[in-house]
Amino acid sequence: KIKGKLIVTTSGSFDILHYAHVNLLEKAKNQGDILIVLLNSDISIKKNKGDKRPIVSQNERAKMLAALECVDYVSIFDDDKPLDYLSKIKGDIHVKGGSFIEERIKEERELIESWGGKYKTFELEEGYSTTNIINRIIDTYIK
């Protein structure tokens, strides 16, 4: 911020990293100069998606995300939503993509807008999801 860089944040589970995740991260990075990914911890994912998730551990997910050219920083959070991290970073733009429930993101949107930040959403890329990958593996190798 001191150097005048435009800071973009995004958040999510990114369990079984796939094509749509990478597209979202590249679109997010294109919105500014620095991309910070706020990554749901294993504990957070279990609360949101059940005991069978995540498939890939938080440290492995963080390492894969950090290795992507478009990602500058990754931070893992335990809460349901990354509100504390967003408040500390006070980024210029927060990006959300894929499947989200408008009521669930309302609090994030209001927080970002409270300091003049922008909240951008990108549409779901049909056919790409961690659940689809899991189901395809089950159908191919178990059934």
Tab-separated table of N, CA and C in Angstrom:
chain	number	residue	atom	x	y	z
A	1	LYS	N	0.831	-1.196	0.000
A	1	LYS	CA	0.000	0.000	0.000
A	1	LYS	C	0.870	1.252	0.000
A	2	ILE	N	1.947	1.213	0.755
A	2	ILE	CA	2.856	2.354	0.838
A	2	ILE	C	3.419	2.681	-0.543
A	3	LYS	N	3.638	1.659	-1.359
A	3	LYS	CA	4.173	1.845	-2.706
A	3	LYS	C	3.085	2.133	-3.737
A	4	GLY	N	1.837	2.282	-3.276
A	4	GLY	CA	0.748	2.606	-4.188
A	4	GLY	C	0.222	1.424	-4.987
A	5	LYS	N	0.508	0.226	-4.533
A	5	LYS	CA	0.045	-0.972	-5.231
A	5	LYS	C	-1.432	-1.210	-4.944
A	6	LEU	N	-2.149	-1.682	-5.942
A	6	LEU	CA	-3.556	-2.045	-5.806
A	6	LEU	C	-3.623	-3.463	-5.263
A	7	ILE	N	-4.228	-3.630	-4.082
A	7	ILE	CA	-4.269	-4.929	-3.412
A	7	ILE	C	-5.615	-5.599	-3.654
A	8	VAL	N	-5.536	-6.837	-4.138
A	8	VAL	CA	-6.716	-7.653	-4.403
A	8	VAL	C	-6.689	-8.841	-3.450
A	9	THR	N	-7.841	-9.142	-2.870
A	9	THR	CA	-7.961	-10.334	-2.027
A	9	THR	C	-9.035	-11.240	-2.613
A	10	THR	N	-8.904	-12.517	-2.317
A	10	THR	CA	-9.949	-13.485	-2.590
A	10	THR	C	-9.879	-14.517	-1.482
A	11	SER	N	-10.922	-15.308	-1.357
A	11	SER	CA	-10.922	-16.314	-0.294
A	11	SER	C	-11.640	-17.559	-0.774
A	12	GLY	N	-11.309	-18.678	-0.114
A	12	GLY	CA	-11.986	-19.915	-0.454
A	12	GLY	C	-11.241	-21.124	0.060
A	13	SER	N	-11.793	-22.281	-0.237
A	13	SER	CA	-11.228	-23.553	0.202
A	13	SER	C	-10.130	-24.038	-0.736
A	14	PHE	N	-10.361	-23.921	-2.035
A	14	PHE	CA	-9.424	-24.370	-3.058
A	14	PHE	C	-8.979	-25.811	-2.809
A	15	ASP	N	-9.946	-26.651	-2.452
A	15	ASP	CA	-9.696	-28.076	-2.216
A	15	ASP	C	-9.716	-28.775	-3.572
A	16	ILE	N	-8.708	-29.556	-3.864
A	16	ILE	CA	-8.471	-30.159	-5.182
A	16	ILE	C	-8.473	-29.037	-6.232
A	17	LEU	N	-7.359	-28.364	-6.293
A	17	LEU	CA	-7.178	-27.233	-7.196
A	17	LEU	C	-7.505	-27.656	-8.631
A	18	HIS	N	-8.354	-26.870	-9.305
A	18	HIS	CA	-8.766	-27.211	-10.666
A	18	HIS	C	-8.803	-25.976	-11.566
A	19	TYR	N	-9.153	-26.229	-12.818
A	19	TYR	CA	-9.164	-25.226	-13.877
A	19	TYR	C	-9.895	-23.941	-13.488
A	20	ALA	N	-11.096	-24.047	-12.955
A	20	ALA	CA	-11.873	-22.859	-12.602
A	20	ALA	C	-11.215	-22.075	-11.466
A	21	HIS	N	-10.562	-22.779	-10.540
A	21	HIS	CA	-9.834	-22.078	-9.475
A	21	HIS	C	-8.733	-21.209	-10.090
A	22	VAL	N	-7.951	-21.798	-10.986
A	22	VAL	CA	-6.846	-21.070	-11.603
A	22	VAL	C	-7.373	-19.885	-12.412
A	23	ASN	N	-8.454	-20.088	-13.142
A	23	ASN	CA	-9.055	-18.976	-13.892
A	23	ASN	C	-9.472	-17.845	-12.959
A	24	LEU	N	-10.115	-18.187	-11.848
A	24	LEU	CA	-10.532	-17.171	-10.885
A	24	LEU	C	-9.323	-16.402	-10.352
A	25	LEU	N	-8.280	-17.124	-9.973
A	25	LEU	CA	-7.098	-16.477	-9.414
A	25	LEU	C	-6.428	-15.562	-10.440
A	26	GLU	N	-6.384	-15.986	-11.695
A	26	GLU	CA	-5.806	-15.143	-12.744
A	26	GLU	C	-6.667	-13.896	-12.970
A	27	LYS	N	-7.989	-14.056	-12.979
A	27	LYS	CA	-8.888	-12.902	-13.123
A	27	LYS	C	-8.723	-11.956	-11.936
A	28	ALA	N	-8.596	-12.515	-10.747
A	28	ALA	CA	-8.410	-11.698	-9.546
A	28	ALA	C	-7.121	-10.885	-9.648
A	29	LYS	N	-6.040	-11.540	-10.017
A	29	LYS	CA	-4.748	-10.855	-10.137
A	29	LYS	C	-4.819	-9.733	-11.167
A	30	ASN	N	-5.577	-9.949	-12.239
A	30	ASN	CA	-5.708	-8.935	-13.285
A	30	ASN	C	-6.449	-7.685	-12.816
A	31	GLN	N	-7.064	-7.740	-11.642
A	31	GLN	CA	-7.779	-6.590	-11.091
A	31	GLN	C	-6.838	-5.602	-10.396
A	32	GLY	N	-5.603	-6.033	-10.100
A	32	GLY	CA	-4.690	-5.155	-9.366
A	32	GLY	C	-3.250	-5.605	-9.477
A	33	ASP	N	-2.451	-5.225	-8.480
A	33	ASP	CA	-1.009	-5.507	-8.501
A	33	ASP	C	-0.614	-6.683	-7.617
A	34	ILE	N	-1.229	-6.806	-6.462
A	34	ILE	CA	-0.889	-7.827	-5.476
A	34	ILE	C	-2.133	-8.667	-5.199
A	35	LEU	N	-1.992	-9.996	-5.274
A	35	LEU	CA	-3.110	-10.895	-4.962
A	35	LEU	C	-2.811	-11.663	-3.685
A	36	ILE	N	-3.687	-11.501	-2.710
A	36	ILE	CA	-3.604	-12.218	-1.441
A	36	ILE	C	-4.767	-13.202	-1.387
A	37	VAL	N	-4.449	-14.488	-1.247
A	37	VAL	CA	-5.469	-15.524	-1.133
A	37	VAL	C	-5.655	-15.868	0.337
A	38	LEU	N	-6.882	-15.719	0.814
A	38	LEU	CA	-7.233	-16.088	2.180
A	38	LEU	C	-7.847	-17.479	2.101
A	39	LEU	N	-7.144	-18.444	2.658
A	39	LEU	CA	-7.460	-19.859	2.488
A	39	LEU	C	-8.152	-20.430	3.726
A	40	ASN	N	-9.332	-21.018	3.512
A	40	ASN	CA	-10.021	-21.696	4.618
A	40	ASN	C	-9.137	-22.816	5.160
A	41	SER	N	-8.985	-22.861	6.466
A	41	SER	CA	-8.218	-23.936	7.107
A	41	SER	C	-8.995	-25.241	7.040
A	42	ASP	N	-8.340	-26.324	7.384
A	42	ASP	CA	-9.007	-27.627	7.442
A	42	ASP	C	-10.193	-27.572	8.403
A	43	ILE	N	-10.005	-26.937	9.555
A	43	ILE	CA	-11.070	-26.809	10.559
A	43	ILE	C	-12.258	-26.050	9.978
A	44	SER	N	-11.985	-24.952	9.302
A	44	SER	CA	-13.029	-24.128	8.704
A	44	SER	C	-13.809	-24.906	7.641
A	45	ILE	N	-13.104	-25.654	6.818
A	45	ILE	CA	-13.770	-26.435	5.759
A	45	ILE	C	-14.658	-27.518	6.365
A	46	LYS	N	-14.165	-28.186	7.383
A	46	LYS	CA	-14.977	-29.228	8.035
A	46	LYS	C	-16.289	-28.637	8.559
A	47	LYS	N	-16.216	-27.429	9.122
A	47	LYS	CA	-17.427	-26.766	9.613
A	47	LYS	C	-18.394	-26.462	8.466
A	48	ASN	N	-17.857	-26.045	7.326
A	48	ASN	CA	-18.682	-25.624	6.192
A	48	ASN	C	-19.138	-26.772	5.302
A	49	LYS	N	-18.279	-27.793	5.127
A	49	LYS	CA	-18.553	-28.817	4.115
A	49	LYS	C	-18.670	-30.230	4.668
A	50	GLY	N	-18.462	-30.406	5.962
A	50	GLY	CA	-18.604	-31.726	6.566
A	50	GLY	C	-17.275	-32.419	6.817
A	51	ASP	N	-17.340	-33.528	7.565
A	51	ASP	CA	-16.144	-34.239	8.031
A	51	ASP	C	-15.295	-34.875	6.936
A	52	LYS	N	-15.859	-35.122	5.765
A	52	LYS	CA	-15.097	-35.787	4.703
A	52	LYS	C	-14.203	-34.824	3.939
A	53	ARG	N	-14.327	-33.547	4.208
A	53	ARG	CA	-13.530	-32.540	3.525
A	53	ARG	C	-12.651	-31.822	4.549
A	54	PRO	N	-11.532	-31.277	4.176
A	54	PRO	CA	-11.001	-31.220	2.826
A	54	PRO	C	-10.338	-32.535	2.413
A	55	ILE	N	-10.143	-32.681	1.142
A	55	ILE	CA	-9.406	-33.824	0.598
A	55	ILE	C	-7.905	-33.550	0.729
A	56	VAL	N	-7.511	-32.333	0.433
A	56	VAL	CA	-6.106	-31.920	0.465
A	56	VAL	C	-5.906	-31.017	1.691
A	57	SER	N	-4.853	-31.269	2.458
A	57	SER	CA	-4.624	-30.517	3.703
A	57	SER	C	-4.311	-29.045	3.428
A	58	GLN	N	-4.537	-28.234	4.442
A	58	GLN	CA	-4.337	-26.789	4.305
A	58	GLN	C	-2.907	-26.429	3.915
A	59	ASN	N	-1.920	-27.107	4.458
A	59	ASN	CA	-0.531	-26.783	4.114
A	59	ASN	C	-0.221	-27.133	2.665
A	60	GLU	N	-0.762	-28.252	2.184
A	60	GLU	CA	-0.556	-28.635	0.788
A	60	GLU	C	-1.287	-27.666	-0.139
A	61	ARG	N	-2.521	-27.301	0.216
A	61	ARG	CA	-3.279	-26.348	-0.600
A	61	ARG	C	-2.572	-25.002	-0.645
A	62	ALA	N	-2.066	-24.558	0.503
A	62	ALA	CA	-1.364	-23.268	0.572
A	62	ALA	C	-0.106	-23.288	-0.297
A	63	LYS	N	0.632	-24.363	-0.262
A	63	LYS	CA	1.862	-24.466	-1.065
A	63	LYS	C	1.552	-24.443	-2.557
A	64	MET	N	0.511	-25.180	-2.968
A	64	MET	CA	0.138	-25.188	-4.387
A	64	MET	C	-0.314	-23.804	-4.843
A	65	LEU	N	-1.125	-23.137	-4.030
A	65	LEU	CA	-1.583	-21.792	-4.388
A	65	LEU	C	-0.411	-20.817	-4.478
A	66	ALA	N	0.477	-20.881	-3.506
A	66	ALA	CA	1.621	-19.969	-3.475
A	66	ALA	C	2.552	-20.179	-4.670
A	67	ALA	N	2.549	-21.372	-5.230
A	67	ALA	CA	3.402	-21.677	-6.375
A	67	ALA	C	2.860	-21.092	-7.681
A	68	LEU	N	1.604	-20.710	-7.696
A	68	LEU	CA	1.017	-20.142	-8.910
A	68	LEU	C	1.579	-18.740	-9.144
A	69	GLU	N	1.891	-18.451	-10.381
A	69	GLU	CA	2.481	-17.166	-10.746
A	69	GLU	C	1.597	-15.981	-10.356
A	70	CYS	N	0.302	-16.150	-10.417
A	70	CYS	CA	-0.623	-15.037	-10.155
A	70	CYS	C	-0.829	-14.753	-8.668
A	71	VAL	N	-0.414	-15.656	-7.795
A	71	VAL	CA	-0.639	-15.506	-6.355
A	71	VAL	C	0.618	-14.941	-5.687
A	72	ASP	N	0.433	-13.852	-4.940
A	72	ASP	CA	1.568	-13.230	-4.248
A	72	ASP	C	1.693	-13.692	-2.803
A	73	TYR	N	0.560	-13.841	-2.116
A	73	TYR	CA	0.572	-14.251	-0.712
A	73	TYR	C	-0.613	-15.163	-0.425
A	74	VAL	N	-0.415	-16.080	0.529
A	74	VAL	CA	-1.487	-16.960	0.990
A	74	VAL	C	-1.504	-16.909	2.510
A	75	SER	N	-2.690	-16.764	3.063
A	75	SER	CA	-2.838	-16.788	4.512
A	75	SER	C	-4.007	-17.705	4.860
A	76	ILE	N	-3.801	-18.573	5.836
A	76	ILE	CA	-4.814	-19.556	6.240
A	76	ILE	C	-5.607	-19.007	7.418
A	77	PHE	N	-6.940	-19.138	7.352
A	77	PHE	CA	-7.782	-18.672	8.456
A	77	PHE	C	-8.712	-19.782	8.939
A	78	ASP	N	-8.997	-19.780	10.249
A	78	ASP	CA	-9.833	-20.813	10.874
A	78	ASP	C	-11.313	-20.463	10.944
A	79	ASP	N	-11.648	-19.200	10.831
A	79	ASP	CA	-13.036	-18.771	10.994
A	79	ASP	C	-13.901	-19.191	9.813
A	80	ASP	N	-15.197	-18.995	9.968
A	80	ASP	CA	-16.143	-19.279	8.902
A	80	ASP	C	-15.912	-18.344	7.717
A	81	LYS	N	-15.612	-17.085	8.026
A	81	LYS	CA	-15.372	-16.062	7.007
A	81	LYS	C	-14.068	-15.354	7.346
A	82	PRO	N	-13.386	-14.800	6.354
A	82	PRO	CA	-12.084	-14.159	6.606
A	82	PRO	C	-12.191	-12.692	7.037
A	83	LEU	N	-13.201	-12.349	7.790
A	83	LEU	CA	-13.468	-10.948	8.112
A	83	LEU	C	-12.312	-10.267	8.846
A	84	ASP	N	-11.706	-10.962	9.808
A	84	ASP	CA	-10.582	-10.364	10.548
A	84	ASP	C	-9.421	-10.044	9.616
A	85	TYR	N	-9.103	-10.975	8.728
A	85	TYR	CA	-7.996	-10.755	7.793
A	85	TYR	C	-8.317	-9.619	6.833
A	86	LEU	N	-9.539	-9.591	6.331
A	86	LEU	CA	-9.941	-8.518	5.424
A	86	LEU	C	-9.841	-7.163	6.113
A	87	SER	N	-10.221	-7.099	7.395
A	87	SER	CA	-10.144	-5.846	8.154
A	87	SER	C	-8.709	-5.378	8.327
A	88	LYS	N	-7.788	-6.316	8.515
A	88	LYS	CA	-6.379	-5.951	8.695
A	88	LYS	C	-5.740	-5.530	7.371
A	89	ILE	N	-6.067	-6.240	6.299
A	89	ILE	CA	-5.463	-5.962	4.988
A	89	ILE	C	-6.043	-4.688	4.376
A	90	LYS	N	-7.361	-4.518	4.511
A	90	LYS	CA	-8.063	-3.378	3.900
A	90	LYS	C	-7.679	-3.226	2.421
A	91	GLY	N	-7.865	-4.310	1.690
A	91	GLY	CA	-7.539	-4.306	0.268
A	91	GLY	C	-8.433	-3.380	-0.529
A	92	ASP	N	-8.031	-3.171	-1.768
A	92	ASP	CA	-8.787	-2.293	-2.661
A	92	ASP	C	-9.959	-3.024	-3.318
A	93	ILE	N	-9.754	-4.306	-3.611
A	93	ILE	CA	-10.776	-5.101	-4.291
A	93	ILE	C	-10.805	-6.488	-3.665
A	94	HIS	N	-12.005	-7.003	-3.412
A	94	HIS	CA	-12.167	-8.395	-2.975
A	94	HIS	C	-12.952	-9.116	-4.058
A	95	VAL	N	-12.429	-10.245	-4.489
A	95	VAL	CA	-13.012	-11.009	-5.589
A	95	VAL	C	-13.602	-12.302	-5.060
A	96	LYS	N	-14.787	-12.632	-5.541
A	96	LYS	CA	-15.430	-13.903	-5.208
A	96	LYS	C	-15.870	-14.529	-6.521
A	97	GLY	N	-15.686	-15.816	-6.640
A	97	GLY	CA	-16.074	-16.482	-7.878
A	97	GLY	C	-16.770	-17.787	-7.611
A	98	GLY	N	-17.357	-18.318	-8.660
A	98	GLY	CA	-17.983	-19.634	-8.559
A	98	GLY	C	-19.297	-19.603	-7.847
A	99	SER	N	-19.506	-20.647	-7.048
A	99	SER	CA	-20.789	-20.764	-6.357
A	99	SER	C	-20.691	-20.082	-4.996
A	100	PHE	N	-21.556	-19.128	-4.797
A	100	PHE	CA	-21.636	-18.463	-3.504
A	100	PHE	C	-23.096	-18.103	-3.258
A	101	ILE	N	-23.427	-18.004	-1.995
A	101	ILE	CA	-24.777	-17.637	-1.596
A	101	ILE	C	-24.740	-16.165	-1.217
A	102	GLU	N	-25.551	-15.367	-1.886
A	102	GLU	CA	-25.524	-13.916	-1.701
A	102	GLU	C	-25.615	-13.518	-0.224
A	103	GLU	N	-26.467	-14.180	0.533
A	103	GLU	CA	-26.626	-13.852	1.953
A	103	GLU	C	-25.338	-14.127	2.734
A	104	ARG	N	-24.597	-15.179	2.341
A	104	ARG	CA	-23.340	-15.512	3.032
A	104	ARG	C	-22.248	-14.479	2.763
A	105	ILE	N	-22.263	-13.858	1.601
A	105	ILE	CA	-21.194	-12.908	1.279
A	105	ILE	C	-21.567	-11.464	1.631
A	106	LYS	N	-22.795	-11.258	2.083
A	106	LYS	CA	-23.277	-9.911	2.406
A	106	LYS	C	-22.362	-9.217	3.414
A	107	GLU	N	-21.983	-9.925	4.455
A	107	GLU	CA	-21.134	-9.345	5.502
A	107	GLU	C	-19.759	-8.962	4.951
A	108	GLU	N	-19.194	-9.824	4.101
A	108	GLU	CA	-17.911	-9.510	3.472
A	108	GLU	C	-18.035	-8.265	2.599
A	109	ARG	N	-19.085	-8.240	1.782
A	109	ARG	CA	-19.303	-7.111	0.873
A	109	ARG	C	-19.407	-5.800	1.666
A	110	GLU	N	-20.210	-5.800	2.720
A	110	GLU	CA	-20.394	-4.584	3.528
A	110	GLU	C	-19.087	-4.146	4.179
A	111	LEU	N	-18.298	-5.109	4.651
A	111	LEU	CA	-17.013	-4.790	5.269
A	111	LEU	C	-16.074	-4.145	4.251
A	112	ILE	N	-15.930	-4.745	3.094
A	112	ILE	CA	-15.043	-4.215	2.048
A	112	ILE	C	-15.472	-2.795	1.660
A	113	GLU	N	-16.759	-2.625	1.481
A	113	GLU	CA	-17.275	-1.314	1.062
A	113	GLU	C	-17.159	-0.260	2.162
A	114	SER	N	-17.009	-0.678	3.439
A	114	SER	CA	-16.922	0.269	4.557
A	114	SER	C	-15.676	1.148	4.482
A	115	TRP	N	-14.619	0.701	3.842
A	115	TRP	CA	-13.424	1.541	3.679
A	115	TRP	C	-13.238	1.982	2.231
A	116	GLY	N	-14.290	1.803	1.425
A	116	GLY	CA	-14.223	2.268	0.039
A	116	GLY	C	-13.699	1.236	-0.937
A	117	GLY	N	-13.537	-0.010	-0.472
A	117	GLY	CA	-13.091	-1.069	-1.366
A	117	GLY	C	-14.211	-1.528	-2.287
A	118	LYS	N	-13.829	-2.246	-3.323
A	118	LYS	CA	-14.800	-2.773	-4.283
A	118	LYS	C	-14.928	-4.279	-4.094
A	119	TYR	N	-16.116	-4.782	-4.334
A	119	TYR	CA	-16.413	-6.213	-4.229
A	119	TYR	C	-16.819	-6.686	-5.616
A	120	LYS	N	-16.051	-7.606	-6.191
A	120	LYS	CA	-16.346	-8.099	-7.540
A	120	LYS	C	-16.655	-9.588	-7.485
A	121	THR	N	-17.630	-9.990	-8.278
A	121	THR	CA	-17.947	-11.411	-8.377
A	121	THR	C	-17.790	-11.856	-9.833
A	122	PHE	N	-17.360	-13.096	-9.992
A	122	PHE	CA	-17.253	-13.725	-11.302
A	122	PHE	C	-18.150	-14.949	-11.318
A	123	GLU	N	-18.776	-15.182	-12.455
A	123	GLU	CA	-19.729	-16.283	-12.573
A	123	GLU	C	-19.052	-17.641	-12.443
A	124	LEU	N	-19.856	-18.603	-12.015
A	124	LEU	CA	-19.435	-19.996	-11.916
A	124	LEU	C	-19.092	-20.522	-13.303
A	125	GLU	N	-18.000	-21.235	-13.412
A	125	GLU	CA	-17.659	-21.908	-14.659
A	125	GLU	C	-18.268	-23.297	-14.582
A	126	GLU	N	-19.331	-23.493	-15.332
A	126	GLU	CA	-20.091	-24.744	-15.290
A	126	GLU	C	-19.201	-25.954	-15.541
A	127	GLY	N	-19.453	-26.988	-14.762
A	127	GLY	CA	-18.756	-28.259	-14.956
A	127	GLY	C	-17.462	-28.407	-14.174
A	128	TYR	N	-17.025	-27.328	-13.537
A	128	TYR	CA	-15.773	-27.383	-12.787
A	128	TYR	C	-16.054	-27.196	-11.306
A	129	SER	N	-15.819	-28.240	-10.531
A	129	SER	CA	-15.947	-28.126	-9.079
A	129	SER	C	-15.225	-29.297	-8.433
A	130	THR	N	-14.827	-29.089	-7.199
A	130	THR	CA	-14.191	-30.164	-6.453
A	130	THR	C	-15.146	-31.338	-6.302
A	131	THR	N	-16.416	-31.045	-6.041
A	131	THR	CA	-17.416	-32.111	-5.887
A	131	THR	C	-17.527	-32.932	-7.170
A	132	ASN	N	-17.520	-32.269	-8.327
A	132	ASN	CA	-17.572	-33.004	-9.600
A	132	ASN	C	-16.360	-33.916	-9.765
A	133	ILE	N	-15.198	-33.434	-9.387
A	133	ILE	CA	-13.982	-34.247	-9.488
A	133	ILE	C	-14.080	-35.454	-8.568
A	134	ILE	N	-14.508	-35.239	-7.350
A	134	ILE	CA	-14.667	-36.347	-6.395
A	134	ILE	C	-15.649	-37.376	-6.945
A	135	ASN	N	-16.781	-36.929	-7.454
A	135	ASN	CA	-17.782	-37.849	-7.991
A	135	ASN	C	-17.268	-38.600	-9.212
A	136	ARG	N	-16.502	-37.932	-10.060
A	136	ARG	CA	-15.930	-38.599	-11.242
A	136	ARG	C	-14.939	-39.686	-10.822
A	137	ILE	N	-14.146	-39.411	-9.797
A	137	ILE	CA	-13.208	-40.415	-9.286
A	137	ILE	C	-13.975	-41.618	-8.732
A	138	ILE	N	-14.993	-41.351	-7.951
A	138	ILE	CA	-15.814	-42.429	-7.382
A	138	ILE	C	-16.435	-43.270	-8.495
A	139	ASP	N	-17.039	-42.591	-9.480
A	139	ASP	CA	-17.689	-43.311	-10.586
A	139	ASP	C	-16.690	-44.130	-11.392
A	140	THR	N	-15.509	-43.600	-11.597
A	140	THR	CA	-14.513	-44.275	-12.426
A	140	THR	C	-13.827	-45.424	-11.702
A	141	TYR	N	-13.510	-45.260	-10.452
A	141	TYR	CA	-12.656	-46.221	-9.780
A	141	TYR	C	-13.354	-47.089	-8.731
A	142	ILE	N	-14.540	-46.710	-8.322
A	142	ILE	CA	-15.190	-47.469	-7.259
A	142	ILE	C	-16.434	-48.189	-7.745
A	143	LYS	N	-17.212	-47.565	-8.594
A	143	LYS	CA	-18.462	-48.162	-9.044
A	143	LYS	C	-18.246	-49.187	-10.136
